[in-house]
Tab-separated table of C-alpha atoms and ligand atoms in Angstrom:
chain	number	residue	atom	x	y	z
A	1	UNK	CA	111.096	75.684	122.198
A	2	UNK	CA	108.448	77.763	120.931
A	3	UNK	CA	107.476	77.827	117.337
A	4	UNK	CA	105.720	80.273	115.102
A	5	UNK	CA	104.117	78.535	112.415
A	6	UNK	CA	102.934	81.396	110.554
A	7	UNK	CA	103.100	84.786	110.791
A	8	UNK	CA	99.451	86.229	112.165
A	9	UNK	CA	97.468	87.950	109.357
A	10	UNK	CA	97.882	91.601	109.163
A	11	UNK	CA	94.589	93.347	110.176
A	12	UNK	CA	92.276	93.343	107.428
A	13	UNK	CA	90.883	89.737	106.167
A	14	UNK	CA	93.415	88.819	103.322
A	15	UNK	CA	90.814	88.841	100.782
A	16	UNK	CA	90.662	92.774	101.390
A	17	UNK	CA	94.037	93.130	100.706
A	18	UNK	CA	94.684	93.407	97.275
A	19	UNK	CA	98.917	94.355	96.981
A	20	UNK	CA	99.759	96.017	94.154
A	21	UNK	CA	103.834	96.550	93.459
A	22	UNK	CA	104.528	99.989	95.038
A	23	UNK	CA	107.483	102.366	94.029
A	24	UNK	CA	107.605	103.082	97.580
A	25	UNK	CA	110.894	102.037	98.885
A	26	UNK	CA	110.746	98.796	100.684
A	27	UNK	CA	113.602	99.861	103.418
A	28	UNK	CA	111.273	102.077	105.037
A	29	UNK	CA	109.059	99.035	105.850
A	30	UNK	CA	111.131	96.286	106.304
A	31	UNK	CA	114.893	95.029	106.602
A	32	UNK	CA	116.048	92.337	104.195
A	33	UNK	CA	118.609	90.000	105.456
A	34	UNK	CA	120.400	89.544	102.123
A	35	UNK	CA	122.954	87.820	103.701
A	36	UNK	CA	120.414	85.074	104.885
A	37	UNK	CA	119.331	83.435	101.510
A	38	UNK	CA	116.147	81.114	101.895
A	39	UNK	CA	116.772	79.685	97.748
A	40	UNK	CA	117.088	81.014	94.843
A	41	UNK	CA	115.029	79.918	91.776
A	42	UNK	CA	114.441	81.266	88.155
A	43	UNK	CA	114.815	85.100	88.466
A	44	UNK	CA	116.633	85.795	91.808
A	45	UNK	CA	116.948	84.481	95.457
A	46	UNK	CA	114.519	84.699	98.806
A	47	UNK	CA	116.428	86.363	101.663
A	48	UNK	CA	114.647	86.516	105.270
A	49	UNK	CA	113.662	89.525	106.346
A	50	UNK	CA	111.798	91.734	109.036
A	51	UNK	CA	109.028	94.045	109.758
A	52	UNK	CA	109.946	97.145	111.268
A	53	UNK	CA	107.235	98.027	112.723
A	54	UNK	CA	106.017	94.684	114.266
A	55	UNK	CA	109.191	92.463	114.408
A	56	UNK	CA	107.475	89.823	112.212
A	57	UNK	CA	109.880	87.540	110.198
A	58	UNK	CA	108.628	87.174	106.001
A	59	UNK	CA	110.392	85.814	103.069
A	60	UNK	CA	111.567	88.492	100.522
A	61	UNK	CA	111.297	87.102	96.558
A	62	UNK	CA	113.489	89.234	95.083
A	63	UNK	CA	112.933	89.486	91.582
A	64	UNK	CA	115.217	90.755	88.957
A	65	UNK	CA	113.177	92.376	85.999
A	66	UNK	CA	115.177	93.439	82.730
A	67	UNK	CA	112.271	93.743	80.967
A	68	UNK	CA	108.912	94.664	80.579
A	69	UNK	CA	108.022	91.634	79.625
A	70	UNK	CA	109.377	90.270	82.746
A	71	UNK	CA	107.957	92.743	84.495
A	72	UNK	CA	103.898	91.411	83.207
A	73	UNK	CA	105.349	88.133	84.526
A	74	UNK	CA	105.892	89.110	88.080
A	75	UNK	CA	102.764	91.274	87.944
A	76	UNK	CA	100.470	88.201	86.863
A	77	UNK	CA	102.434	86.468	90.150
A	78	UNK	CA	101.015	89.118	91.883
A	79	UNK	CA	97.420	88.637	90.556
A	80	UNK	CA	97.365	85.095	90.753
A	81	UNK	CA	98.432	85.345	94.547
A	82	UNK	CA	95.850	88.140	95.485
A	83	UNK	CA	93.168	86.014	94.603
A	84	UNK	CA	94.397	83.075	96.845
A	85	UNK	CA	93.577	82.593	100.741
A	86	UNK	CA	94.434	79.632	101.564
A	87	UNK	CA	96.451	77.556	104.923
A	88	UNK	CA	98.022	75.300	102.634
A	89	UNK	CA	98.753	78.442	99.583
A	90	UNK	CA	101.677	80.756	100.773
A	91	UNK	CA	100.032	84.591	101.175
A	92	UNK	CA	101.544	87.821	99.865
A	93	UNK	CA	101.328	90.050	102.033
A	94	UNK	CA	102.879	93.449	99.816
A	95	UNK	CA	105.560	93.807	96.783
A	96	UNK	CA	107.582	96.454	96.064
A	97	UNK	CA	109.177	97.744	92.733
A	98	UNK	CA	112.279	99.305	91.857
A	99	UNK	CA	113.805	99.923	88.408
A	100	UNK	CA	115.814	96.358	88.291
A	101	UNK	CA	113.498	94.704	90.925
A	102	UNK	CA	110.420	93.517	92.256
A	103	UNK	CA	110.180	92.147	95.916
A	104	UNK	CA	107.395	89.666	96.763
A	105	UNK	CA	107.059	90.041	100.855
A	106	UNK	CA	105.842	86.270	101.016
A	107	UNK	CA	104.541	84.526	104.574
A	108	UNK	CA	107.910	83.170	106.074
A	109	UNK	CA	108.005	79.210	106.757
A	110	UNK	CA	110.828	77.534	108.496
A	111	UNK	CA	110.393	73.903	107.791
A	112	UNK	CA	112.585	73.809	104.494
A	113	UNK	CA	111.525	71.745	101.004
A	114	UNK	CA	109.308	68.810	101.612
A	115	UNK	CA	111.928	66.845	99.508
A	116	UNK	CA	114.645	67.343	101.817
A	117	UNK	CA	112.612	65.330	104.426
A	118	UNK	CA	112.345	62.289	102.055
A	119	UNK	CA	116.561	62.701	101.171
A	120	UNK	CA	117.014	63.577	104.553
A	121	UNK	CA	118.249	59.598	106.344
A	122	UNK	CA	117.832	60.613	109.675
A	123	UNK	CA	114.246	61.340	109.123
A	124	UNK	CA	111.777	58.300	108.826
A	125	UNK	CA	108.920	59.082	106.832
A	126	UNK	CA	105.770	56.727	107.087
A	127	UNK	CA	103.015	56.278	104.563
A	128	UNK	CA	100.796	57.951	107.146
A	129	UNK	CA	102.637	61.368	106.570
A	130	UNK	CA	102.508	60.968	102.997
A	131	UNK	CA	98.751	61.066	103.194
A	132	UNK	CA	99.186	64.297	105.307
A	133	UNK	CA	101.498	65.783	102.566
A	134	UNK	CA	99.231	64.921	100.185
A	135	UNK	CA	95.998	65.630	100.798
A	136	UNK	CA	97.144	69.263	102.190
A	137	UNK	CA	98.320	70.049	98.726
A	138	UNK	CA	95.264	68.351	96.907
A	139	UNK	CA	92.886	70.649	99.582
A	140	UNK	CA	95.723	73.546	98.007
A	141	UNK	CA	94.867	72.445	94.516
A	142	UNK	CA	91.146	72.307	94.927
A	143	UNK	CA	91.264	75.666	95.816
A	144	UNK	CA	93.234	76.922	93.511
A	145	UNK	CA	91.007	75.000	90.389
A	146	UNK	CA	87.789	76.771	92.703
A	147	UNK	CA	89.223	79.835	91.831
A	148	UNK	CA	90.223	79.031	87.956
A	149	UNK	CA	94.126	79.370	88.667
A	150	UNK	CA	96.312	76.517	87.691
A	151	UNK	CA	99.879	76.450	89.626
A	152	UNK	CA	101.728	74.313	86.575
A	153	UNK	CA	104.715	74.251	88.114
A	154	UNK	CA	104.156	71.708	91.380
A	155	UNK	CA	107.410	69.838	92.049
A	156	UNK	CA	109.188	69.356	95.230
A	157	UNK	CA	111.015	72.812	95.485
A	158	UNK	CA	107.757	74.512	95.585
A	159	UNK	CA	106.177	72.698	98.515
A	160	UNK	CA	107.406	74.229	101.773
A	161	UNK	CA	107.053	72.307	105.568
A	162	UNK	CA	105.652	75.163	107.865
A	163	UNK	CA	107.880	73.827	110.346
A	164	UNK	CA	110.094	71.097	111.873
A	165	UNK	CA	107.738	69.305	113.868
A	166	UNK	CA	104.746	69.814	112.030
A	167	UNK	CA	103.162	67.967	108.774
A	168	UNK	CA	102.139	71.325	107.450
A	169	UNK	CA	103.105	72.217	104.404
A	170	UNK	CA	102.462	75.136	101.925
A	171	UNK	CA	102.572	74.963	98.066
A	172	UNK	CA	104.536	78.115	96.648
A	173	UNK	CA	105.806	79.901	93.677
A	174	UNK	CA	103.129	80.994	91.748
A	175	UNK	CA	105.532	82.463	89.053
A	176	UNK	CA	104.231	79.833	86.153
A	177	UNK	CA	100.480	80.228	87.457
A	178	UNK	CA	97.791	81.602	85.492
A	179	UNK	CA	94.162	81.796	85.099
A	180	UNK	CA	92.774	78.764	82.925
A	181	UNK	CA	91.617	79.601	79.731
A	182	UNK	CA	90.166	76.825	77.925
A	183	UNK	CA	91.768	76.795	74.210
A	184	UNK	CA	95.222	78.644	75.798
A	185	UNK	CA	97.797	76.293	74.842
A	186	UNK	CA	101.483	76.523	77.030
A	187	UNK	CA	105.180	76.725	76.292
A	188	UNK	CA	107.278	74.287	77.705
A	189	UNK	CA	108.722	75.538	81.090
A	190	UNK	CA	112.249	75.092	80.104
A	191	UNK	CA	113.788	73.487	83.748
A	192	UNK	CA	113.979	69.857	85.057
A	193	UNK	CA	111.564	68.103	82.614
A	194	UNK	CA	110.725	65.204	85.407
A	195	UNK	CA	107.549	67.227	86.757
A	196	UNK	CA	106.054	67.564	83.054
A	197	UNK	CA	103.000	66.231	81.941
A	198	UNK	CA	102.662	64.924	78.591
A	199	UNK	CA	100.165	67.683	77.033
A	200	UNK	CA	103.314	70.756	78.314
A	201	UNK	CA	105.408	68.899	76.723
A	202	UNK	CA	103.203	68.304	73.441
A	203	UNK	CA	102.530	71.933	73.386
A	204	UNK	CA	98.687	70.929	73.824
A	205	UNK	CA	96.134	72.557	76.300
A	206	UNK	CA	96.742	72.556	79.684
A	207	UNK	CA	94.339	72.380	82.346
A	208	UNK	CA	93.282	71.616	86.039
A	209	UNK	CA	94.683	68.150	85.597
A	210	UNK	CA	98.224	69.594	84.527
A	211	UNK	CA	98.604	69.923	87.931
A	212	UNK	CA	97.061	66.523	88.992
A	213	UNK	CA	99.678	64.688	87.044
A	214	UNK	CA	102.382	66.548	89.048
A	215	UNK	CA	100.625	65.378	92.230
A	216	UNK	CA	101.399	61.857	90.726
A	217	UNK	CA	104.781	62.283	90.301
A	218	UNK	CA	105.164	64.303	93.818
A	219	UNK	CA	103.051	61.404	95.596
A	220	UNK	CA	105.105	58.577	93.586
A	221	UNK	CA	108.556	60.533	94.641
A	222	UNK	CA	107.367	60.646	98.144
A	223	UNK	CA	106.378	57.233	98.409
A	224	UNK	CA	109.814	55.904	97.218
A	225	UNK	CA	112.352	58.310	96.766
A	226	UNK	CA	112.263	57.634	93.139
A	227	UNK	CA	111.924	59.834	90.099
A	228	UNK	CA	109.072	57.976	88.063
A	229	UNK	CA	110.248	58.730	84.345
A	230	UNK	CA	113.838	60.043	85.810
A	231	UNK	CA	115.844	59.162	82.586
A	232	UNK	CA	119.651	59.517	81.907
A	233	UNK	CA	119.574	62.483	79.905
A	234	UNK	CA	116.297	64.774	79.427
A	235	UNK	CA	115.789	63.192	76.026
A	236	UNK	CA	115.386	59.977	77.675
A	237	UNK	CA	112.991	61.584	80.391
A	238	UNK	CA	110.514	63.258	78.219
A	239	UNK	CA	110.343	59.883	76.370
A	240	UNK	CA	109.523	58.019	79.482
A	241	UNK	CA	106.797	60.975	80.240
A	242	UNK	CA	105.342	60.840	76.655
A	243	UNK	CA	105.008	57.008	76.760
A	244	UNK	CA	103.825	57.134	80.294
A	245	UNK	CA	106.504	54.487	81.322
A	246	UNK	CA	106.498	53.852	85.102
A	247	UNK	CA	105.753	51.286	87.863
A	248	UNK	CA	105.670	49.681	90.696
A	249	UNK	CA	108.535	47.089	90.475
A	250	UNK	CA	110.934	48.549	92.526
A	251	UNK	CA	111.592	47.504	95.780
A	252	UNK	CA	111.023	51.017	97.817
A	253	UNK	CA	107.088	49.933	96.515
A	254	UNK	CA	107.339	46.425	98.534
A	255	UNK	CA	105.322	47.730	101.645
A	256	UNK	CA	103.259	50.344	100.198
A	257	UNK	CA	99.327	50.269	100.252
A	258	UNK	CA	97.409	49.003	97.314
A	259	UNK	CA	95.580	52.284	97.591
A	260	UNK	CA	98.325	54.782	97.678
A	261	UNK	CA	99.335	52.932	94.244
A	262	UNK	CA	95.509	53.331	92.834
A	263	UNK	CA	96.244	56.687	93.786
A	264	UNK	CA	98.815	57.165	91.559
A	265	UNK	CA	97.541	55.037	88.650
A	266	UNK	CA	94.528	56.932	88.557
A	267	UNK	CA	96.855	60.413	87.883
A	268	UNK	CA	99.531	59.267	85.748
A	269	UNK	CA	97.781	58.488	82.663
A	270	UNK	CA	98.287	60.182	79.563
A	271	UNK	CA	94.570	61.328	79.284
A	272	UNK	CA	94.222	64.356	81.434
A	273	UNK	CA	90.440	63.746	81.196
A	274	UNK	CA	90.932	59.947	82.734
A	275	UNK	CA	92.785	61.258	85.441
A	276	UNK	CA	91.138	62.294	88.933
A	277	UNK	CA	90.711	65.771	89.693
A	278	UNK	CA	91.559	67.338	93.422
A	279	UNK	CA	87.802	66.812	94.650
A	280	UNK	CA	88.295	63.288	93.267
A	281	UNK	CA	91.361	62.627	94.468
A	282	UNK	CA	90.439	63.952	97.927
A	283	UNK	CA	87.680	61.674	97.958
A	284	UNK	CA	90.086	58.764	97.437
A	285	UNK	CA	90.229	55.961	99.846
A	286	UNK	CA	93.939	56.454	100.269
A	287	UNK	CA	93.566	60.368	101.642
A	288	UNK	CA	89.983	59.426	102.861
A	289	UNK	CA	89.802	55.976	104.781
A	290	UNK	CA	90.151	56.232	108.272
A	291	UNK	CA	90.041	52.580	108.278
A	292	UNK	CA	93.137	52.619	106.558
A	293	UNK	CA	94.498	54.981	108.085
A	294	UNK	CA	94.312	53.439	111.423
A	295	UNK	CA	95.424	50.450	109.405
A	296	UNK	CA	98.678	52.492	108.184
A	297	UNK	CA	99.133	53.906	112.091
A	298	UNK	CA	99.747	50.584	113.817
A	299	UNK	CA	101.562	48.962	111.211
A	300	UNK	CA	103.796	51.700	110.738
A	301	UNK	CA	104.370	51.522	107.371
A	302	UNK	CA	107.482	53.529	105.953
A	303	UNK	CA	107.471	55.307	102.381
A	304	UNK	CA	110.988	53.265	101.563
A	305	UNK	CA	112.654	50.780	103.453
A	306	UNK	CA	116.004	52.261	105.080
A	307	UNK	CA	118.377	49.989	103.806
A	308	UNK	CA	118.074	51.392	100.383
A	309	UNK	CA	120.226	54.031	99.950
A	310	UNK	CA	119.496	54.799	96.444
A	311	UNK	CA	117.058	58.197	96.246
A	312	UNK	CA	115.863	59.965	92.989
A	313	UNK	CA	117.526	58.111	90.637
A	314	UNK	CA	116.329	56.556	87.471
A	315	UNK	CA	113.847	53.269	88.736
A	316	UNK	CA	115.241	52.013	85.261
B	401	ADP	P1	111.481	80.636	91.834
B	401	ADP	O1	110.306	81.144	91.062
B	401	ADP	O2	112.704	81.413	91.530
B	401	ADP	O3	111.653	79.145	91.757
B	401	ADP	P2	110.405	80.278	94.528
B	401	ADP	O4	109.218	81.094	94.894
B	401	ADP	O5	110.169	78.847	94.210
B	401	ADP	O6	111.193	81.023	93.352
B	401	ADP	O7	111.477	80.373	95.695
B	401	ADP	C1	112.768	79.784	95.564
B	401	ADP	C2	113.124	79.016	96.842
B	401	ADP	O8	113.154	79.934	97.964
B	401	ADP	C3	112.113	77.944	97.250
B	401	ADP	O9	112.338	76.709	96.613
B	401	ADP	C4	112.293	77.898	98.760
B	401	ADP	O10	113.378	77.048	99.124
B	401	ADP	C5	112.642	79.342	99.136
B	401	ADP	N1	111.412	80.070	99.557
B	401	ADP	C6	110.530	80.656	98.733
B	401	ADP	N2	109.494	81.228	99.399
B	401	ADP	C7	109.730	80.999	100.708
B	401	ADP	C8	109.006	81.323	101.912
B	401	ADP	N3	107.858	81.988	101.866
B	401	ADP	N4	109.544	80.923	103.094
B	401	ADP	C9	110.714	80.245	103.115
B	401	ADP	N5	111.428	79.893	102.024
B	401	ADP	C10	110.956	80.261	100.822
B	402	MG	MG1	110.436	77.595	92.574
């Protein structure tokens, strides 16, 4: 079989392609298969859907908008993604706007949420891979911070696999993104609390390392199939977050590297200043030692031993 990883930029380098949300009408272009629904999320659902005039296959974000304040909010995803050109950051390639609607036409992937692969049993996933995952969406973070654009909302639903058979993956939804300003403090994204980091929750500033805490819960997650501060109600979870309870202790940890767990203790700490940034963390021996890489390759260590057949659940 023959696979298409991505679809092949569109003339122009994207960086000369600003999109702007046209009135045009989006049927003349291309053909939404709104019976073929990708996911669904916040404000609407991603259908597949074609390119008349080349054959290409995108993703269509379909965006309801019943207000213009909704409306800014879809337009600042639209900003936020025209200044990003990057493999491992999903492109835009034109939107679309309608009285009720916006469509995002989004660079299709096929591969499916990264967090199905670790739920998925009849897929092994070694320590080795979780370095791949990883450092592709630190080198998506460190491009993003390069650029002043925090994503704030990294969690396992917005990290695509490019394919099947590849390690690729792409960070999306940039719906919660914006451009950092210093003193700008943030309102609680009101969805699954697990991804939070303490300062959202606190209603305190947010910065670059916002989204370096959610690498520690996404690397921590993909390391064990455990939620770190996963409690039994959301109360209980944002207390875990604020008090910065997690650890090691659980078994899924038993064969992990000592320095994929410096990894994470060096991102889930309270202090966003303490805690690595992408260059940092792409400097780390986990994502950089080839030694230990070649050290994780032969003695094929797994992210959780198979036996265990408890995944993202409370570790307490
Ligand atoms: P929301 O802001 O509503 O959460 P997302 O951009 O996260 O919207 O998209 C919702 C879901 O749709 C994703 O979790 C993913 O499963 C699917 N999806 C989004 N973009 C793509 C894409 N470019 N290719 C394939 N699937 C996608
Ligand atoms: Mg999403």
């Amino acid at each position: 079989r023959y696979f298409i990883d991505t679809a092949p930029p569109l003339g122009a380098p994207f960086n000369h392609r600003i999109v702007s949300a046209k009135p045009n009408q989006i049927s003349n272009f291309y053909t939404i298969s709104w019976q073929d629904i990708l996911g669904g999320g916040r404000f609407g659902q991603v259908h597949k859907c074609v390119e008349n005039s080349s054959g290409l296959t995108f993703a269509a974000k379909v965006i309801k908008v019943r207000s213009q304040k909704e409306k800014e909010m879809v337009k600042n995803e639209i900003q936020v993604m025209n200044n990003l050109d990057h493999a491992n950051l999903i492109q835009l390639y034109a939107a679309y706007e309608s009285r009720n609607d916006i469509i995002l036409v989004l660079e299709y992937v096929s591969g499916g949420e990264l967090f199905d692969r670790i739920i998925d049993e009849n897929y092994t996933l070694m320590e080795l891979d979780a370095v791949m995952f990883i450092r592709q969406i630190c080198e998506g973070l460190q491009h993003m911070h390069k650029m002043y654009i925090l994503h704030l909302d990294l969690k396992p639903e917005n990290i695509l696999c490019v394919s099947r058979v590849t390690n690729k993956i792409k960070i999306i939804d940039f719906g919660l993104a914006r451009i950092y300003k210093p003193r700008e403090k943030l309102r609680v994204n009101f969805g699954t609390p697990e991804f939070l980091a303490p300062e959202v929750i606190n209603y305190d500033f947010a910065s670059f390392n916002t989204d370096m805490w959610s690498l520690g819960v996404i690397t921590y997650m993909l390391l064990s199939g455990l939620s770190p501060f996963l409690g039994d109600d959301d109360n209980e979870t944002l207390n875990n977050i604020l008090a910065c309870q997690w650890n090691f202790e659980e078994q899924e940890f038993r064969d992990t590297s000592e320095e994929a767990k410096d990894f994470i203790s060096r991102l889930l700490i309270i202090n966003k200043s303490w805690r690595m940034s992408a260059s940092e963390a792409l400097r780390h021996p986990w994502l950089s030692s080839t030694g230990l890489h070649h050290r994780l390759h032969s003695k094929k260590t797994m992210c959780r031993s198979r036996q265990s057949s408890c995944v993202l659940v409370p570790n307490s």
